[in-house]
mmCIF file of C-alpha atoms in Angstrom:
data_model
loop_
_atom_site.group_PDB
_atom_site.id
_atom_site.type_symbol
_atom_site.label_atom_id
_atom_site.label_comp_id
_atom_site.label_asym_id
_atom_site.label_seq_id
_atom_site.Cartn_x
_atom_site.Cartn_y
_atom_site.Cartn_z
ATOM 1 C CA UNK A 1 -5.335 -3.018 -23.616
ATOM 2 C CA UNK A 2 -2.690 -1.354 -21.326
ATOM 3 C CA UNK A 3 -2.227 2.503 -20.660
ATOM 4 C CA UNK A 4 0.826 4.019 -19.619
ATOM 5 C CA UNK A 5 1.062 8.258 -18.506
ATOM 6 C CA UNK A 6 2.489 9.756 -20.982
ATOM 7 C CA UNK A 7 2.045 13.448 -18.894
ATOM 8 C CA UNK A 8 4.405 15.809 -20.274
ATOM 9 C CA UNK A 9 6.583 18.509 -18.859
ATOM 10 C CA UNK A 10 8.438 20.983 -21.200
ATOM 11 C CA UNK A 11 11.521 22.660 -20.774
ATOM 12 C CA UNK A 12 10.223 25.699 -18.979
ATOM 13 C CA UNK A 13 8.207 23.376 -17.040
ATOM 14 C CA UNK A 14 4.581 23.794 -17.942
ATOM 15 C CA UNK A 15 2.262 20.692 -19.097
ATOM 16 C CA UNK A 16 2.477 19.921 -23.171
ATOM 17 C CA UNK A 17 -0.775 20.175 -24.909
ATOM 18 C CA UNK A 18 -1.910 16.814 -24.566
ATOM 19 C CA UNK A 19 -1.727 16.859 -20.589
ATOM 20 C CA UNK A 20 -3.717 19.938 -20.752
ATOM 21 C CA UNK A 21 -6.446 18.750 -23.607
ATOM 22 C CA UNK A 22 -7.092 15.935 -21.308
ATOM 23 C CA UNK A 23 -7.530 17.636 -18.125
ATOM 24 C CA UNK A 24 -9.975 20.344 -20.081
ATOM 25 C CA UNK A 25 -11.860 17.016 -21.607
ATOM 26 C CA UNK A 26 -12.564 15.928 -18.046
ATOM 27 C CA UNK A 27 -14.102 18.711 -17.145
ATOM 28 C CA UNK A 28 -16.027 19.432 -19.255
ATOM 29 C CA UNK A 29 -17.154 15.912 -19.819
ATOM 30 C CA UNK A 30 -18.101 15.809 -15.642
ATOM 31 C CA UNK A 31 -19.922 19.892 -16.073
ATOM 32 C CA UNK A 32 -21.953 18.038 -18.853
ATOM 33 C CA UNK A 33 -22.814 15.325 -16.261
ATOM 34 C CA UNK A 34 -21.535 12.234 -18.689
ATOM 35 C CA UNK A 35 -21.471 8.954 -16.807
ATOM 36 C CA UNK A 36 -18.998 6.480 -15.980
ATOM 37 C CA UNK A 37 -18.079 3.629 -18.591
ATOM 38 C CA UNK A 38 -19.671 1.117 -16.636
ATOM 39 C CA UNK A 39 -19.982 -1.697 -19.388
ATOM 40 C CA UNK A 40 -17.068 -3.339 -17.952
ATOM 41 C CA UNK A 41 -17.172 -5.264 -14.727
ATOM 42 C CA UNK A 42 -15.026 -3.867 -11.880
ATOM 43 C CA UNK A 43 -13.885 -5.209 -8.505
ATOM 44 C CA UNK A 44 -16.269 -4.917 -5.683
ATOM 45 C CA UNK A 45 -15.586 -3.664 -2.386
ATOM 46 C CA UNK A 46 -13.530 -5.979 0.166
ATOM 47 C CA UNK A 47 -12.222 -5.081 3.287
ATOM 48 C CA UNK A 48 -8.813 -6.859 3.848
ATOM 49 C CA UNK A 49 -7.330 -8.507 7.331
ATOM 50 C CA UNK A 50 -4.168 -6.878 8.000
ATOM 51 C CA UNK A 51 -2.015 -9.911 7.937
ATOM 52 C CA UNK A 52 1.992 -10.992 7.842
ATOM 53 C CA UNK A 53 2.362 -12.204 5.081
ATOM 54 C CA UNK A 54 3.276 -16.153 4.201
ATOM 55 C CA UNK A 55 6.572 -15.531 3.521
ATOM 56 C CA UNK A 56 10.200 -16.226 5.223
ATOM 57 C CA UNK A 57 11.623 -12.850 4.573
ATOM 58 C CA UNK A 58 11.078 -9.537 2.454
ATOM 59 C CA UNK A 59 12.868 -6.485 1.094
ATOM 60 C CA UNK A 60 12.946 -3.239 1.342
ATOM 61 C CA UNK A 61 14.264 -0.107 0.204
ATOM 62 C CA UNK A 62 14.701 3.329 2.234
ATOM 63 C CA UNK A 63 12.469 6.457 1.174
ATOM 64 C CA UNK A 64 14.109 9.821 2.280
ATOM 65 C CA UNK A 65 11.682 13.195 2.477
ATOM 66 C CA UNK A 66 12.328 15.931 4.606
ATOM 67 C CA UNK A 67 14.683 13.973 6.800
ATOM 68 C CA UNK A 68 12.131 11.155 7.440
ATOM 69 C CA UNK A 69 12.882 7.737 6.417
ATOM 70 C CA UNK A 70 10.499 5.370 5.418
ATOM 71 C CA UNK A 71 10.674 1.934 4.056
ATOM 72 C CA UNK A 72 9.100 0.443 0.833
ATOM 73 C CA UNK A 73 9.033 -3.181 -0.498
ATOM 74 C CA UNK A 74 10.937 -4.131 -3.446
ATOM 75 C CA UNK A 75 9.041 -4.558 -6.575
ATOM 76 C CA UNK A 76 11.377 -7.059 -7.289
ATOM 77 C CA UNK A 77 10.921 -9.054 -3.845
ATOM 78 C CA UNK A 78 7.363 -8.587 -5.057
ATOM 79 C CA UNK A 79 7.821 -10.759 -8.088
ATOM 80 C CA UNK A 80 9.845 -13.350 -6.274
ATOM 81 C CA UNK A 81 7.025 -13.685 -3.881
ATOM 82 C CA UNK A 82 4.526 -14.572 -6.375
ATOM 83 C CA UNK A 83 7.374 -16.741 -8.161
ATOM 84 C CA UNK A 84 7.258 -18.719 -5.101
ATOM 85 C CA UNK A 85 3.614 -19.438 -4.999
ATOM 86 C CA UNK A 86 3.406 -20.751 -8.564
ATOM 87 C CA UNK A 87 1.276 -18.123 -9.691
ATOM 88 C CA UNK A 88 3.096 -16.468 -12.460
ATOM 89 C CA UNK A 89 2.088 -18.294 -15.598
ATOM 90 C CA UNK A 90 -1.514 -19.199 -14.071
ATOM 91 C CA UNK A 91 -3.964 -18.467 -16.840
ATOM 92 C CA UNK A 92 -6.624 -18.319 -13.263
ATOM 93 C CA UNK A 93 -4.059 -15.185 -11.848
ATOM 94 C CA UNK A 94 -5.396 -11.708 -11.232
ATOM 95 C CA UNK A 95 -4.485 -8.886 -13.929
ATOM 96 C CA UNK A 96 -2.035 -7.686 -10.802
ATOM 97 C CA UNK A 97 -0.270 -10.968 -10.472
ATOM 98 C CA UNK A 98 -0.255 -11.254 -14.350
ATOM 99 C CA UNK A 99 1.101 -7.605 -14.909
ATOM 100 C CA UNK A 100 3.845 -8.397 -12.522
ATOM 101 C CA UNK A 101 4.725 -11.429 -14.934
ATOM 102 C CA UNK A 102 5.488 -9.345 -17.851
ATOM 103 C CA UNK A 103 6.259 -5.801 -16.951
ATOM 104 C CA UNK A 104 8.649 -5.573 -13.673
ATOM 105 C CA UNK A 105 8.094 -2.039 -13.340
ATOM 106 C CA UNK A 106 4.788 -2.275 -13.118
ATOM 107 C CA UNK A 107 4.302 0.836 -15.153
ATOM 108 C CA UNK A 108 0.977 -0.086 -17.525
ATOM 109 C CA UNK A 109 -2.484 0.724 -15.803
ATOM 110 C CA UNK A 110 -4.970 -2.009 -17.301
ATOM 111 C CA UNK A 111 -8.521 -0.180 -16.995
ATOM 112 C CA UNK A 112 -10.657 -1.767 -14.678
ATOM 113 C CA UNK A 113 -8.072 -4.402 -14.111
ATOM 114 C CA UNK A 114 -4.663 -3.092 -12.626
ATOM 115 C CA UNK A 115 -4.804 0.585 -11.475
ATOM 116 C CA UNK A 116 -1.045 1.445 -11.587
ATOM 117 C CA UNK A 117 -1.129 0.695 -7.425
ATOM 118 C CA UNK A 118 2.006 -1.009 -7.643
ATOM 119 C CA UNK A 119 4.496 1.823 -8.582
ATOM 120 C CA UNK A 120 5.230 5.047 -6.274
ATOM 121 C CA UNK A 121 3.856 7.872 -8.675
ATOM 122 C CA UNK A 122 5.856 11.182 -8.897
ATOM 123 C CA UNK A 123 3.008 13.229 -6.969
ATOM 124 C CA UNK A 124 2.656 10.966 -4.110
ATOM 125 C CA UNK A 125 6.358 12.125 -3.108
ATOM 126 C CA UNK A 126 4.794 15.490 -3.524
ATOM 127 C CA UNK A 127 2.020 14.716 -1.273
ATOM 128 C CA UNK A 128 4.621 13.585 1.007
ATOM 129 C CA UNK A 129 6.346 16.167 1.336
ATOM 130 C CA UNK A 130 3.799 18.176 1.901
ATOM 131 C CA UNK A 131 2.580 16.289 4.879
ATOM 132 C CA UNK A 132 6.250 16.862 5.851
ATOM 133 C CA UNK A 133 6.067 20.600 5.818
ATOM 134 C CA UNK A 134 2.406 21.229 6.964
ATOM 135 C CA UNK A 135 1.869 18.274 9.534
ATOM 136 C CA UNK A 136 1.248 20.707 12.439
ATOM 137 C CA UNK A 137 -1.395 23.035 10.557
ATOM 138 C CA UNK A 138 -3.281 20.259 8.974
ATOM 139 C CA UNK A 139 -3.653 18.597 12.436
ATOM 140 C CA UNK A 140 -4.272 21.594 14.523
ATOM 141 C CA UNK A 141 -7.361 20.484 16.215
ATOM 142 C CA UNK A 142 -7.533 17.286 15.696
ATOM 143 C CA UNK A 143 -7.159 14.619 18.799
ATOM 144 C CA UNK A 144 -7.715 11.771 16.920
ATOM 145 C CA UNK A 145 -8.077 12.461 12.930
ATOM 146 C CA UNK A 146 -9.437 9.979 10.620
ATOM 147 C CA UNK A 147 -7.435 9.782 7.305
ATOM 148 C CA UNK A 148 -8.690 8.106 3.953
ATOM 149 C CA UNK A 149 -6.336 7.601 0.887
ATOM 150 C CA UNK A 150 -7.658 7.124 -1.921
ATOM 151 C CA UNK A 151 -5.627 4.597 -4.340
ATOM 152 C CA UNK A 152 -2.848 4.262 -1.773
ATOM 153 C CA UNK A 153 -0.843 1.948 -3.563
ATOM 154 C CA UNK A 154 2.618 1.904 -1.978
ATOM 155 C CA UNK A 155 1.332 4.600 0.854
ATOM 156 C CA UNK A 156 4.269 6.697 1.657
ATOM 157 C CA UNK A 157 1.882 9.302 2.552
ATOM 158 C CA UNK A 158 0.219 7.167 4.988
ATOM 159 C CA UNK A 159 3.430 5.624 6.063
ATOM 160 C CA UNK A 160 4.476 9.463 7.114
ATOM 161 C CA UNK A 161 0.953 9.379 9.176
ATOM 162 C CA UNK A 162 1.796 6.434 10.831
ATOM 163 C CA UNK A 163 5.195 7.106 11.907
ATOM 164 C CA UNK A 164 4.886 10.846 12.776
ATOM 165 C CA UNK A 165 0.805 11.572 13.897
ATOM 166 C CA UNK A 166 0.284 8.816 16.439
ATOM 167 C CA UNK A 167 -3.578 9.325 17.274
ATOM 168 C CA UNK A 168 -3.979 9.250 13.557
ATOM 169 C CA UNK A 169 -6.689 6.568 12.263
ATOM 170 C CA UNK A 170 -6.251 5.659 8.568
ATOM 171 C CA UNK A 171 -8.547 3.886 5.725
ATOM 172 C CA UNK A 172 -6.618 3.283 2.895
ATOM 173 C CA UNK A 173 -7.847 1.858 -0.363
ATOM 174 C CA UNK A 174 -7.150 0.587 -3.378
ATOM 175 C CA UNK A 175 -8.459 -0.741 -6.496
ATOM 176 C CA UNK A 176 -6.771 -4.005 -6.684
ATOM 177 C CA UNK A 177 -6.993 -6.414 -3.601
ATOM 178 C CA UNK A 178 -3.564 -7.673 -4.996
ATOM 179 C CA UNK A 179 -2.233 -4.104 -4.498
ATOM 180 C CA UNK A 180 -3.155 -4.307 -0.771
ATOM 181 C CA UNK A 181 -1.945 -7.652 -0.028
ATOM 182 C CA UNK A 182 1.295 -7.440 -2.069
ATOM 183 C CA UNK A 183 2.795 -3.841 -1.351
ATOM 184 C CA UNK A 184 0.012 -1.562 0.916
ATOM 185 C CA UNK A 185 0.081 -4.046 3.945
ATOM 186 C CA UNK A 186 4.006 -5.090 3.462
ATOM 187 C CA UNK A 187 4.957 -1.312 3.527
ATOM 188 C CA UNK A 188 2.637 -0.679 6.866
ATOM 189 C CA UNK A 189 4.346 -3.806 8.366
ATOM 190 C CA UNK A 190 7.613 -2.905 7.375
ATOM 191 C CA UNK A 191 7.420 0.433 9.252
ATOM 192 C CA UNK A 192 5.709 -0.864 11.704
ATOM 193 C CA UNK A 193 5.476 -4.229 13.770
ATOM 194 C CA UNK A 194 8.151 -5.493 11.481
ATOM 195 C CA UNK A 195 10.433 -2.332 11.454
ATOM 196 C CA UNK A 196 14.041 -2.547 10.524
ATOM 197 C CA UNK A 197 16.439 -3.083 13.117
ATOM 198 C CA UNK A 198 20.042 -3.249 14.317
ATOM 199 C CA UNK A 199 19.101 -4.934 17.313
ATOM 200 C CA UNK A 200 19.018 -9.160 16.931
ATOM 201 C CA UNK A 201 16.329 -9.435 14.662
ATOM 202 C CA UNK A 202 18.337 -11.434 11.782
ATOM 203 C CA UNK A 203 17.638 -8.347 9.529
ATOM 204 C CA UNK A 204 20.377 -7.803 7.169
ATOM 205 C CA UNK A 205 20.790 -4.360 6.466
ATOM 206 C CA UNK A 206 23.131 -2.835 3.395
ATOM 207 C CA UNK A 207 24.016 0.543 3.111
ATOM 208 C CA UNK A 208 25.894 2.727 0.177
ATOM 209 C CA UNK A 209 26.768 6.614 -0.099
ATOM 210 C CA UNK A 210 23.131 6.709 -1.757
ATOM 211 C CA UNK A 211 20.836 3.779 -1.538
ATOM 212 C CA UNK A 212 19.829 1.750 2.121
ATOM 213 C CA UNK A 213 17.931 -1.341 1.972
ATOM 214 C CA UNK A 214 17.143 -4.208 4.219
ATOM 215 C CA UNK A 215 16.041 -7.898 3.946
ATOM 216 C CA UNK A 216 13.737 -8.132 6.916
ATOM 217 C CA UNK A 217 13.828 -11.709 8.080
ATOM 218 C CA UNK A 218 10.088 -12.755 9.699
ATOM 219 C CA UNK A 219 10.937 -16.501 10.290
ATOM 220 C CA UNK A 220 13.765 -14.830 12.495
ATOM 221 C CA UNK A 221 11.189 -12.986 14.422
ATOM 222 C CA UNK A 222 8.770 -15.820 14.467
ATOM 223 C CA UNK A 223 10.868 -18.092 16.314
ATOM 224 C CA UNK A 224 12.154 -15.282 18.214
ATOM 225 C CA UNK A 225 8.334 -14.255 19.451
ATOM 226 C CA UNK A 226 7.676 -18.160 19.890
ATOM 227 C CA UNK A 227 10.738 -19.246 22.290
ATOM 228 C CA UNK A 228 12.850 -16.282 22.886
ATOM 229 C CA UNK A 229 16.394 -17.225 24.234
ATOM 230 C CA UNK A 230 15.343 -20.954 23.861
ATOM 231 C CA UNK A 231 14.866 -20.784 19.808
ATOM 232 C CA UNK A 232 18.480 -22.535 18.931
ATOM 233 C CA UNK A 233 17.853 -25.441 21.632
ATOM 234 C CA UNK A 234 13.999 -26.340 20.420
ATOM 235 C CA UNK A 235 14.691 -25.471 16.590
ATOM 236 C CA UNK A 236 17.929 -27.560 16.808
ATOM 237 C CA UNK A 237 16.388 -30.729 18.704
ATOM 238 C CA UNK A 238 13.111 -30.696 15.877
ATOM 239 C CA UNK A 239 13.967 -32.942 12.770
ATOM 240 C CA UNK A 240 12.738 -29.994 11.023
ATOM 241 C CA UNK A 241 13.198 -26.627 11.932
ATOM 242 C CA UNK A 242 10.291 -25.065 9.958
ATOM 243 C CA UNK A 243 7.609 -23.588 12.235
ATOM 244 C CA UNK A 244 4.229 -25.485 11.888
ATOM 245 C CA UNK A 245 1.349 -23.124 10.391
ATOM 246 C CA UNK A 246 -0.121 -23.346 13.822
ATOM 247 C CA UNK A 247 2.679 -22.010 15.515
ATOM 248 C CA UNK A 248 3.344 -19.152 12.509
ATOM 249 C CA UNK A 249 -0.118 -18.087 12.957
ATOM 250 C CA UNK A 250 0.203 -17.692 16.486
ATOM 251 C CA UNK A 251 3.837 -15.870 15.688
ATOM 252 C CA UNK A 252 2.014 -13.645 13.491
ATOM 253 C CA UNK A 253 -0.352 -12.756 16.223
ATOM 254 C CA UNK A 254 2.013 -11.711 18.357
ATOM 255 C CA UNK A 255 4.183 -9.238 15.961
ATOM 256 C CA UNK A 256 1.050 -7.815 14.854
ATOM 257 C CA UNK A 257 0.090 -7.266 18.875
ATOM 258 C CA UNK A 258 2.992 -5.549 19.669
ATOM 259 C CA UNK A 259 2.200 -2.580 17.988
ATOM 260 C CA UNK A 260 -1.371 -0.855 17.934
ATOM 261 C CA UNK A 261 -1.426 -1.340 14.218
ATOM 262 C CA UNK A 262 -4.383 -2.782 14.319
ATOM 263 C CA UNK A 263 -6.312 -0.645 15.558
ATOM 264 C CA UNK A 264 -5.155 2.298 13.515
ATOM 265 C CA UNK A 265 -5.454 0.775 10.033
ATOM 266 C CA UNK A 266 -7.534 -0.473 8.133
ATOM 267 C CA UNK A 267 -7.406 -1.547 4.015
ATOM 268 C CA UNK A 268 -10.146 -1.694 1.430
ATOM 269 C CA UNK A 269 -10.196 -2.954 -2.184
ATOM 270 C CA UNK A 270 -12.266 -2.295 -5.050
ATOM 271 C CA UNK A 271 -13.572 0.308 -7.447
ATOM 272 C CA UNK A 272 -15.055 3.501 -6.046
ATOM 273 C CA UNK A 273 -18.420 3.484 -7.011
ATOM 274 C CA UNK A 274 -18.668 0.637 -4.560
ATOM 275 C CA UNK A 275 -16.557 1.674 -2.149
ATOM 276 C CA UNK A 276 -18.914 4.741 -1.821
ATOM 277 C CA UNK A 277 -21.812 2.736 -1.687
ATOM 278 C CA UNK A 278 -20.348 0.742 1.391
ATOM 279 C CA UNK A 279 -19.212 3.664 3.454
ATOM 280 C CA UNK A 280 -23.021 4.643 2.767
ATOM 281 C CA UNK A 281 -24.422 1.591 4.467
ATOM 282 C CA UNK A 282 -22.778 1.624 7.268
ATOM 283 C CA UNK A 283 -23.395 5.309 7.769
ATOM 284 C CA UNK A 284 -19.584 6.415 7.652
ATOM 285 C CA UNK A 285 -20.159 8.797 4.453
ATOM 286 C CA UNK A 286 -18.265 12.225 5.404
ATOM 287 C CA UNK A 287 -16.874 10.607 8.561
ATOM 288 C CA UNK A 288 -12.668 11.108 7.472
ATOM 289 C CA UNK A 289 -11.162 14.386 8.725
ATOM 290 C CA UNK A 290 -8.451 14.106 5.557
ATOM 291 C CA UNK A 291 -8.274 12.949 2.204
ATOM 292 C CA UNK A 292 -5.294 11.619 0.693
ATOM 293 C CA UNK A 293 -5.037 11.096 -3.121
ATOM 294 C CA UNK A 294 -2.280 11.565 -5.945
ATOM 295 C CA UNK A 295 -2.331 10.485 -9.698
ATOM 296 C CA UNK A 296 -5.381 8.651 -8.896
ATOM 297 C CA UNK A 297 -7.153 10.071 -12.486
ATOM 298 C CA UNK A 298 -6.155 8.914 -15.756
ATOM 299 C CA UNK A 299 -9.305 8.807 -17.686
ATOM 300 C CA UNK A 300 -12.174 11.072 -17.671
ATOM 301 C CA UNK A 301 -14.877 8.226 -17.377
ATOM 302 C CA UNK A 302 -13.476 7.996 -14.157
ATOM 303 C CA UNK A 303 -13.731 11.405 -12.630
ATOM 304 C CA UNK A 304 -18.150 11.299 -11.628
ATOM 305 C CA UNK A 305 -17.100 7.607 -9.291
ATOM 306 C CA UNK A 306 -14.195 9.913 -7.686
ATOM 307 C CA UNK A 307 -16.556 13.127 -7.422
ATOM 308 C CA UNK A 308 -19.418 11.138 -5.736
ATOM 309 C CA UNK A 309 -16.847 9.215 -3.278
ATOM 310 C CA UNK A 310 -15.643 12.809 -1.942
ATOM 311 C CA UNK A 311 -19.117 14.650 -2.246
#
């Protein structure tokens, strides 16, 4: 079974009844210290290699807030990605890779399956903007501050981080490894090591009155990283021009070292209950200086795994 928000907002702007019912269910069903539904199972707790990913190219759209631009992958370049690697109509596929099959927006949440981490969410351009008009009073103090988002999905808030509080140290999560691997990671890249540019990167970028977007081309930069000024001559002598995996890995290596990327980010999967119990073994439990989550709660069962993460 598939959800989809169905949060109202009348005309003079305040929530319908059914937004608030729910939000007065949850809590009063976490004051009366009810449990999670555990009785189905949910995904444990996996800490994902930042990684390019096995792709030639991908695309991306501009995000404008506040006069900051930001750049997020294409749901659609998404979709073609997982086209590509056969993976569409496998009965084995995760409920991410499946979702994508059927619903291109990615707008159904499938509890305990697919957490909605593939779509930007209205609030988390709220939570942007924030960031945008508080940075320097959230920060005050802080040399080096250690940031955790909570079901990050698409991370513009994070992205904002990144680009604009450079001692900043993030952790973001999400439910679905998928999530991380397929948009998360992309979007850090893409604003990152693999950032746009005029300059001869192959990128193509289109522009309108309204929209920008870009087709990033990473077999460009490969080659580029690989033999600089020599890439025509030793692509053009090879019978074929495709980079051997050995030589794309150590491509990838160097695009990812030519930022400090790595050592600012790192990405988690999985649900929060064991998430929790992770941070707890390796003694990092209230160890993040900020906490980053929007539209993260959908069902009340949910709200004790949340409460316990942040306690």
């Amino acid at each position: 079974m598939s959800f989809k928000f169905n949060f109202g907002v009348d005309d003079d702007g305040d929530c319908t009844l059914s937004a608030v019912d729910s939000i007065e269910a949850g809590v009063e069903a976490l004051s009366c210290g009810e449990t999670d539904d555990t009785s189905s199972t949910v995904a444990p707790y996996e800490c994902i290699p930042l990684t390019i990913p096995h792709v030639s190219s991908i695309v991306v759209d501009a995000i404008y807030c506040k006069g900051h631009r930001l750049w997020k992958r294409q749901i659609d370049d998404v979709q073609f990605q997982i086209a590509q690697q056969d993976l569409m109509d496998d009965s084995t596929a995760s409920a991410v890779r499946q979702a994508m099959a059927t619903d291109s927006t990615a707008t159904d949440v499938i509890k305990n399956e697919y957490e909605g981490g593939l779509k930007t969410w209205e609030c988390s351009m709220d939570l942007l903007a924030y960031l945008a008009d508080n940075q320097n009073k959230i920060f005050t103090g802080y040399e080096h501050p250690r940031v955790l988002d909570i079901g990050c999905g698409t991370a513009l808030p994070s992205l904002y981080l990144l680009a604009n509080v450079p001692n900043a140290k993030l952790c973001l999560q999400d439910y679905n490894k998928d999530v991380i691997e397929l948009i998360t990671i992309p979007n850090v890249l893409a604003n990152t090591a693999l950032a746009p540019s005029t300059a001869n990167t192959g990128d193509d970028l289109q522009s309108t009155s309204d929209t920008e977007s870009c087709d990033i081309d990473i077999d460009f930069r490969r080659t580029q990283t690989l033999f600089g000024e020599d890439t025509d001559k030793i692509i053009g002598e090879r019978e074929f021009p495709e980079l051997t995996p050995e030589e794309a890995h150590e491509a990838d290596t160097r695009l990812l070292q030519s930022t400090d990327i790595q050592q600012r980010c790192e990405f988690v999967s999985g649900d929060w209950a064991n998430f929790e119990t992770s941070l707890r073994s390796q003694g990092r439990e209230h160890t993040f200086d900020l906490v980053l989550t929007s539209e993260t709660i959908y069902d009340t069962s949910s709200y004790k795994r949340l409460h316990d993460l942040l306690a």
